[in-house]
Coordinates of C-alpha atoms and ligand atoms in Angstrom, one line a residue:
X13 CA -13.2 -12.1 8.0
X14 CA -11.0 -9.2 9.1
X15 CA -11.6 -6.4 6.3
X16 CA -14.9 -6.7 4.1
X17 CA -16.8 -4.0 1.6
X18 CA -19.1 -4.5 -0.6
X19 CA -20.0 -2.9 -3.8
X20 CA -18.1 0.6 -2.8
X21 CA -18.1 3.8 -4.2
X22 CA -16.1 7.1 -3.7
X23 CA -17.0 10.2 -6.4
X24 CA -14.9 13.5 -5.8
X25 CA -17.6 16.2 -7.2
X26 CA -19.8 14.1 -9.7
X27 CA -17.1 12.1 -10.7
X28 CA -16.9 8.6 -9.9
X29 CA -13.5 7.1 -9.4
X30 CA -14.3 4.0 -7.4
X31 CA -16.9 2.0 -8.7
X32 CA -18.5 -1.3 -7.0
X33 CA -15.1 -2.1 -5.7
X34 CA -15.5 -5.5 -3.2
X35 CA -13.2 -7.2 -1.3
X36 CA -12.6 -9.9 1.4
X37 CA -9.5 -9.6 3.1
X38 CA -9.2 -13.0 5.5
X39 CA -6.5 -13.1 8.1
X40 CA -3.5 -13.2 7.6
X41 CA -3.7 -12.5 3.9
X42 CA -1.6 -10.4 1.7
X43 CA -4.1 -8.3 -1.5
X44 CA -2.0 -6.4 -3.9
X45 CA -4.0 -3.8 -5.5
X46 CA -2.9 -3.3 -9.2
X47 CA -3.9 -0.8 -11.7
X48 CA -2.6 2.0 -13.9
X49 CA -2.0 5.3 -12.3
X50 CA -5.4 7.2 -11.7
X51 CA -7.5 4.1 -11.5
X52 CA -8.2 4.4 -7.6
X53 CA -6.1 2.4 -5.8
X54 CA -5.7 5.3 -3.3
X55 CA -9.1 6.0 -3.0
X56 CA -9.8 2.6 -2.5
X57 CA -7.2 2.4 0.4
X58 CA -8.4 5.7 2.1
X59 CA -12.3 4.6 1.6
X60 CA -10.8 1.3 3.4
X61 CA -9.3 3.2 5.8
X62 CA -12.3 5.2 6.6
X63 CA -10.9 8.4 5.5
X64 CA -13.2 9.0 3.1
X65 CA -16.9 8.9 2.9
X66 CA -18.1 6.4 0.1
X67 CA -21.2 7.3 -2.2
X68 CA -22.1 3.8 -2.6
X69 CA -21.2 0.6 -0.2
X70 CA -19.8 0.5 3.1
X71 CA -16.9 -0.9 5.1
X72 CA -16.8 -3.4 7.8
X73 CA -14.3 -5.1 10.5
X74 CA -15.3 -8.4 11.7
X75 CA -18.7 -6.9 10.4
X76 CA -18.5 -3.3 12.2
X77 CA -18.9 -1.1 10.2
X78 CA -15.6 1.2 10.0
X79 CA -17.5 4.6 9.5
X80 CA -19.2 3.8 13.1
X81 CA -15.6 3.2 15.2
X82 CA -13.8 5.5 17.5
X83 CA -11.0 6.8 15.8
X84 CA -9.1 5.5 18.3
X85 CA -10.6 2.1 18.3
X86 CA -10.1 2.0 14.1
X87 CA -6.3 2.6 14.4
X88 CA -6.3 -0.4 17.0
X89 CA -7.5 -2.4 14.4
X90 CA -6.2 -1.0 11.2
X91 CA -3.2 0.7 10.1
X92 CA -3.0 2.8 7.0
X93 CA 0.1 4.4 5.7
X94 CA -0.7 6.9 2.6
X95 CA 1.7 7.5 -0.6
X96 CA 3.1 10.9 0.9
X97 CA 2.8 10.9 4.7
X98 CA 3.2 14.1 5.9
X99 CA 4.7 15.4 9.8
X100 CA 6.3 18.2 11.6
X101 CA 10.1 19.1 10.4
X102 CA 11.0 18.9 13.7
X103 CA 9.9 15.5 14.3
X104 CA 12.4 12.7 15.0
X105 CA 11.9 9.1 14.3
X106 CA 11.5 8.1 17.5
X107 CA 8.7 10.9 17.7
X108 CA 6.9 9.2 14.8
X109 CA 6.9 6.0 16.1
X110 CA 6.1 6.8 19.1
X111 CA 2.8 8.6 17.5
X112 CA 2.6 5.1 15.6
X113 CA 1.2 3.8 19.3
X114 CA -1.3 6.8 19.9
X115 CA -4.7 3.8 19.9
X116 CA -2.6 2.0 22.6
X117 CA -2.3 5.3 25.3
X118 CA -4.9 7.6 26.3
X119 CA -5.9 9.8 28.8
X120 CA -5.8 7.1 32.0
X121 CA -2.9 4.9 30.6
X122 CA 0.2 6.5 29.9
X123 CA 3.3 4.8 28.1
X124 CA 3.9 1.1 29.8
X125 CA 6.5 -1.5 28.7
X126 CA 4.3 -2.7 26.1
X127 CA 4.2 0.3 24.2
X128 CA 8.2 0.4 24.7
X129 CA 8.7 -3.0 23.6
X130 CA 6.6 -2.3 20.5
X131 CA 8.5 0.8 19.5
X132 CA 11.8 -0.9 19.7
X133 CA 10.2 -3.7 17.7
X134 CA 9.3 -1.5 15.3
X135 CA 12.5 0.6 14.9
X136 CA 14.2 -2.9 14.7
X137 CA 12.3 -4.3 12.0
X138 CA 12.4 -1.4 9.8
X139 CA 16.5 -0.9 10.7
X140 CA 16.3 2.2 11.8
X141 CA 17.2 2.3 15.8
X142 CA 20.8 3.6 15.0
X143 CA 19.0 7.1 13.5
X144 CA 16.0 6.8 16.2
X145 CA 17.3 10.9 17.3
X146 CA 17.6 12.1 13.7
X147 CA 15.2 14.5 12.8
X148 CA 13.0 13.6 9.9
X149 CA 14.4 16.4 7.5
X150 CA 18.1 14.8 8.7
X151 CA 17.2 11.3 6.6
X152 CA 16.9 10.1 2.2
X153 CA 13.4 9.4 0.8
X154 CA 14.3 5.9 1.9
X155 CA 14.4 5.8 5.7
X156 CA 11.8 8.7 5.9
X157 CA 9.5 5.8 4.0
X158 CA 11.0 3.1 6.2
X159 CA 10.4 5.6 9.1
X160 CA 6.7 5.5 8.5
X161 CA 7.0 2.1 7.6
X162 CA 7.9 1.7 11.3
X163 CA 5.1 4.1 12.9
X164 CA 2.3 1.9 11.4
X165 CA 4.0 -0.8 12.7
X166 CA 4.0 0.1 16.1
X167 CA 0.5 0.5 16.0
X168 CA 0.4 -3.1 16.0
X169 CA -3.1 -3.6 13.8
X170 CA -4.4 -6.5 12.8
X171 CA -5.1 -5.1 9.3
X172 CA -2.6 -2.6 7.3
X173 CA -2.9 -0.8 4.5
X174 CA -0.1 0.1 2.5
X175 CA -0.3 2.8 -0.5
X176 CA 3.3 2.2 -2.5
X177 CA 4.9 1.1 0.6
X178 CA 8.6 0.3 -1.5
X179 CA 8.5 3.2 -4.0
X180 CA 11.3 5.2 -2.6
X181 CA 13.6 2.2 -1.8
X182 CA 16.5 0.9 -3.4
X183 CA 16.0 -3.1 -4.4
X184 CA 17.6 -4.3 -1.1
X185 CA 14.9 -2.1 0.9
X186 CA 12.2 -2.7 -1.1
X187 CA 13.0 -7.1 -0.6
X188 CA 13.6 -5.9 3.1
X189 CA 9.8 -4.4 3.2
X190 CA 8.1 -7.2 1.6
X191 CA 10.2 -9.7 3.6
X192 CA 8.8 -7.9 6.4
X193 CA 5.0 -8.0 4.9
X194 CA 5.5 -11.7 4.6
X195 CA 6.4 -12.2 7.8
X196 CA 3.8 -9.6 9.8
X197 CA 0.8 -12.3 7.6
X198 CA 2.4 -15.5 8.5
X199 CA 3.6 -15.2 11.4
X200 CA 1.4 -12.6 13.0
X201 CA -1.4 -13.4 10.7
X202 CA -1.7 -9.5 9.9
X203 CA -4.1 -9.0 6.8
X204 CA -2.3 -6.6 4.8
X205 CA -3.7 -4.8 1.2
X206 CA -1.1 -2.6 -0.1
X207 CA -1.0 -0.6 -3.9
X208 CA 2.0 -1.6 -5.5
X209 CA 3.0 -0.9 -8.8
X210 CA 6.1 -3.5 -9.8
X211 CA 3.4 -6.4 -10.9
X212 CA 6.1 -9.1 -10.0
X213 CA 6.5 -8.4 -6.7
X214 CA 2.8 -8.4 -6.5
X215 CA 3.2 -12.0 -7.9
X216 CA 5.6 -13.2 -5.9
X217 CA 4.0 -12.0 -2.5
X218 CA 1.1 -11.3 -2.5
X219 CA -2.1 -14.0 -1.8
X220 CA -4.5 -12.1 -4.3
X221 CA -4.8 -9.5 -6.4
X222 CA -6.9 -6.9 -7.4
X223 CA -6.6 -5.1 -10.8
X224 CA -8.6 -1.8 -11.2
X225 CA -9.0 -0.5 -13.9
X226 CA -10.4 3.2 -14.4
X227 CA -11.9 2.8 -10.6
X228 CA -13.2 -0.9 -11.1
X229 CA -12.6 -4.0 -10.5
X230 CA -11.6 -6.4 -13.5
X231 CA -9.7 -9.4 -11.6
X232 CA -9.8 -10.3 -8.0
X233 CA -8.0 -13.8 -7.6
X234 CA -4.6 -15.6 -6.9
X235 CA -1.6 -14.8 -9.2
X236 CA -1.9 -17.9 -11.1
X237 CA -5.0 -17.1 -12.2
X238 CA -4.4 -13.5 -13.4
X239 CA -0.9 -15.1 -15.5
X240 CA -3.6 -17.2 -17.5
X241 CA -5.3 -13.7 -18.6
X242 CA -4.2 -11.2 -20.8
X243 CA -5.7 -8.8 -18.4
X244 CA -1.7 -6.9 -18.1
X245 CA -1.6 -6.6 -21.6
X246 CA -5.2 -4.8 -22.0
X247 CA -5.4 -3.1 -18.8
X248 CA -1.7 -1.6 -19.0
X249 CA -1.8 -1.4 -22.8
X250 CA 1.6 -3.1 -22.9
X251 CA 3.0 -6.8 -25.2
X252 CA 4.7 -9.5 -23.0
X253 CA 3.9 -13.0 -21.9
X254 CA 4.2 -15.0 -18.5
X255 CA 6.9 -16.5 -18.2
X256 CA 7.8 -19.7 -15.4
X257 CA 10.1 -19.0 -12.6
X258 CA 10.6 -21.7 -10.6
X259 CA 8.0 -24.3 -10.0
X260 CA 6.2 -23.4 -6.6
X261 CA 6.3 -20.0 -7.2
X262 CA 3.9 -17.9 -9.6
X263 CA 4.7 -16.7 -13.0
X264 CA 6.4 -13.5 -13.5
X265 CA 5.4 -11.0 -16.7
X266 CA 7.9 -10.3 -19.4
X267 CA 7.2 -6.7 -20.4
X268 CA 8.4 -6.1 -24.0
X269 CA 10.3 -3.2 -24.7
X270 CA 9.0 -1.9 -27.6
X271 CA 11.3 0.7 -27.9
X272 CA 9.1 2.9 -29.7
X273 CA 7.3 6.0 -29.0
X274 CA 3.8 6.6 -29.4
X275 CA 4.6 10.3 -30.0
X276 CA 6.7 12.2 -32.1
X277 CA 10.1 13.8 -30.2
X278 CA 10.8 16.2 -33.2
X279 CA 9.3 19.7 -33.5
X280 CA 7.8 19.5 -36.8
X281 CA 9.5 22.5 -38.7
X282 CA 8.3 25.0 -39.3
X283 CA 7.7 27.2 -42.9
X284 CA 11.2 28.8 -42.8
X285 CA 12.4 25.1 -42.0
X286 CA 13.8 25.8 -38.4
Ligands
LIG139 N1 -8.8 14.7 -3.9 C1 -9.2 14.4 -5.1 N2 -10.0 15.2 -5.8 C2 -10.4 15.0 -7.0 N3 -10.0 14.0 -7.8 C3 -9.1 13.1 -7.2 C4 -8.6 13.3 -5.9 N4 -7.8 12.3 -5.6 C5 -7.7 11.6 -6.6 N5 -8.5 12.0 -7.6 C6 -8.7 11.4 -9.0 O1 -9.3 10.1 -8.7 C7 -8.7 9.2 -9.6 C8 -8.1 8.0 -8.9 O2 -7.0 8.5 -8.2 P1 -6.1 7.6 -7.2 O3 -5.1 8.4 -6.5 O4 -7.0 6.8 -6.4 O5 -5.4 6.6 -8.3 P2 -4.2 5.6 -8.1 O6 -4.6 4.4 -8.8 O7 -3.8 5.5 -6.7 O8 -3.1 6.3 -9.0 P3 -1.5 6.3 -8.8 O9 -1.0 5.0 -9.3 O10 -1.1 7.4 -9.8 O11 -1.1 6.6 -7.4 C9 -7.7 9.9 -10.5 O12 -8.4 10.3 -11.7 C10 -7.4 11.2 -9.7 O13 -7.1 12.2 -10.6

């Protein structure tokens, strides 16, 4: 079992935002995390991660726990790439994935073809070796993601967390990335957990899911089993139905557009009736 927690909790101040979250990510698997926004699927990720310390529960790799790793021994294992990354202007893509390998060098072991090969892999699968030189400033919201995409790639982990990994991307990107996600778990049998918010991508890719809902956990199973909930409707306070696809492949939800607003848009007037 690559990735494991148990009952974990994160509060920021006395607020608690992740509550009894568990999981157990098996090799090779893809988890989507679902949930509406501020219900702590990045905490959950960064608590994964080891980035931040839980109140409650603890994680483990292969049973280690994570808050007891090198750093450098963690990011050999486990790559995380948060919703807004942040580097150096300056900093070309090459730079960044170069950084992606960091784990792999180290004070006696410089550079070697591995870490080479790895990096062009990386550039490659993300499309990006034509703008390797460009400065990060020099690129759209969409190859800076796929940029980053590409540094926690070359880090070549066995487990990667991805927070929103498509949200910048235009549709052909975005199948491009989860393409790619497919692929790193079934070919490479990479355990990936990434926060997505399109729920039919979730379906369609990923093994699992996990719905949070105001920081805990309401469904953990495959996406056949959450279509024969109403768990969207309640959790995302929405109407639609499941509706069949094709007939290997999971359901996908109808939203219904209300087209309706659950607030007024005109000022109410006022006395002198402007
Ligand atoms: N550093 C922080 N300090 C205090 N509260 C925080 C902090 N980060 C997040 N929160 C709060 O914790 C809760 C969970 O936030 P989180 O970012 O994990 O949600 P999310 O599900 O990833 O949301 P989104 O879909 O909007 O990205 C929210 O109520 C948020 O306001």
């Amino acid at each position: 079992m690559p990735l494991t927690c148990s009952q974990l909790s994160v509060a920021y101040g006395r607020r608690m935002v992740l509550d009894g979250f568990d999981l157990a990510l098996e090799k090779g698997e893809i988890r989507a995390l679902i949930g509406p926004n501020g219900s702590g699927k990045s905490t959950a990720l960064q608590a994964l991660a080891g980035l931040i310390r839980p109140a409650a529960g603890s994680v483990a790799i292969d049973g280690r726990p994570v808050d007891a790793m090198p750093r450098r021994e963690l990011a050999r294992h486990l790559a995380y790439l948060p919703q807004q990354p942040t580097a150096p202007d300056e900093m070309t893509v090459a730079q960044l994935v170069r950084q992606g390998r960091f784990a792999h060098v180290g004070l006696f072991r410089g550079y070697g073809p591995d870490d080479e090969q790895a990096i062009r892999w990386a550039l490659e699968c993300t499309g990006l070796s034509g703008l390797a030189d460009r400065s990060l400033t020099e690129l759209s919201g969409g190859e800076r993601q796929r940029a980053w995409i590409s540094a926690a790639l070359a880090q070549e982990a066995q487990i990667l967390l991805l927070d929103e990994p498509t949200t910048f991307l235009d549709i052909g990107y975005q199948v491009e990335v989860l393409d790619l996600v497919y692929r790193l778990s079934r070919d490479r049998g990479v355990a990936i957990v990434m926060a997505i918010h399109d729920l039919n991508q979730a379906m369609s890719v990923c093994d699992r899911i996990s719905l949070l809902e105001r920081g805990s956990l309401v469904f953990d199973g495959d996406p056949h089993a959450l279509a024969g909930t109403s768990l969207i409707e309640q959790v995302f306070r929405v109407h639609g139905t499941f509706v069949p696809i094709a007939a290997d492949a999971p359901p996908h939800f109808d939203v219904e557009l209300a087209r309706r607003s659950s607030f007024a848009l005109q000022r109410p007037r006022t006395a002198s009736g402007r």
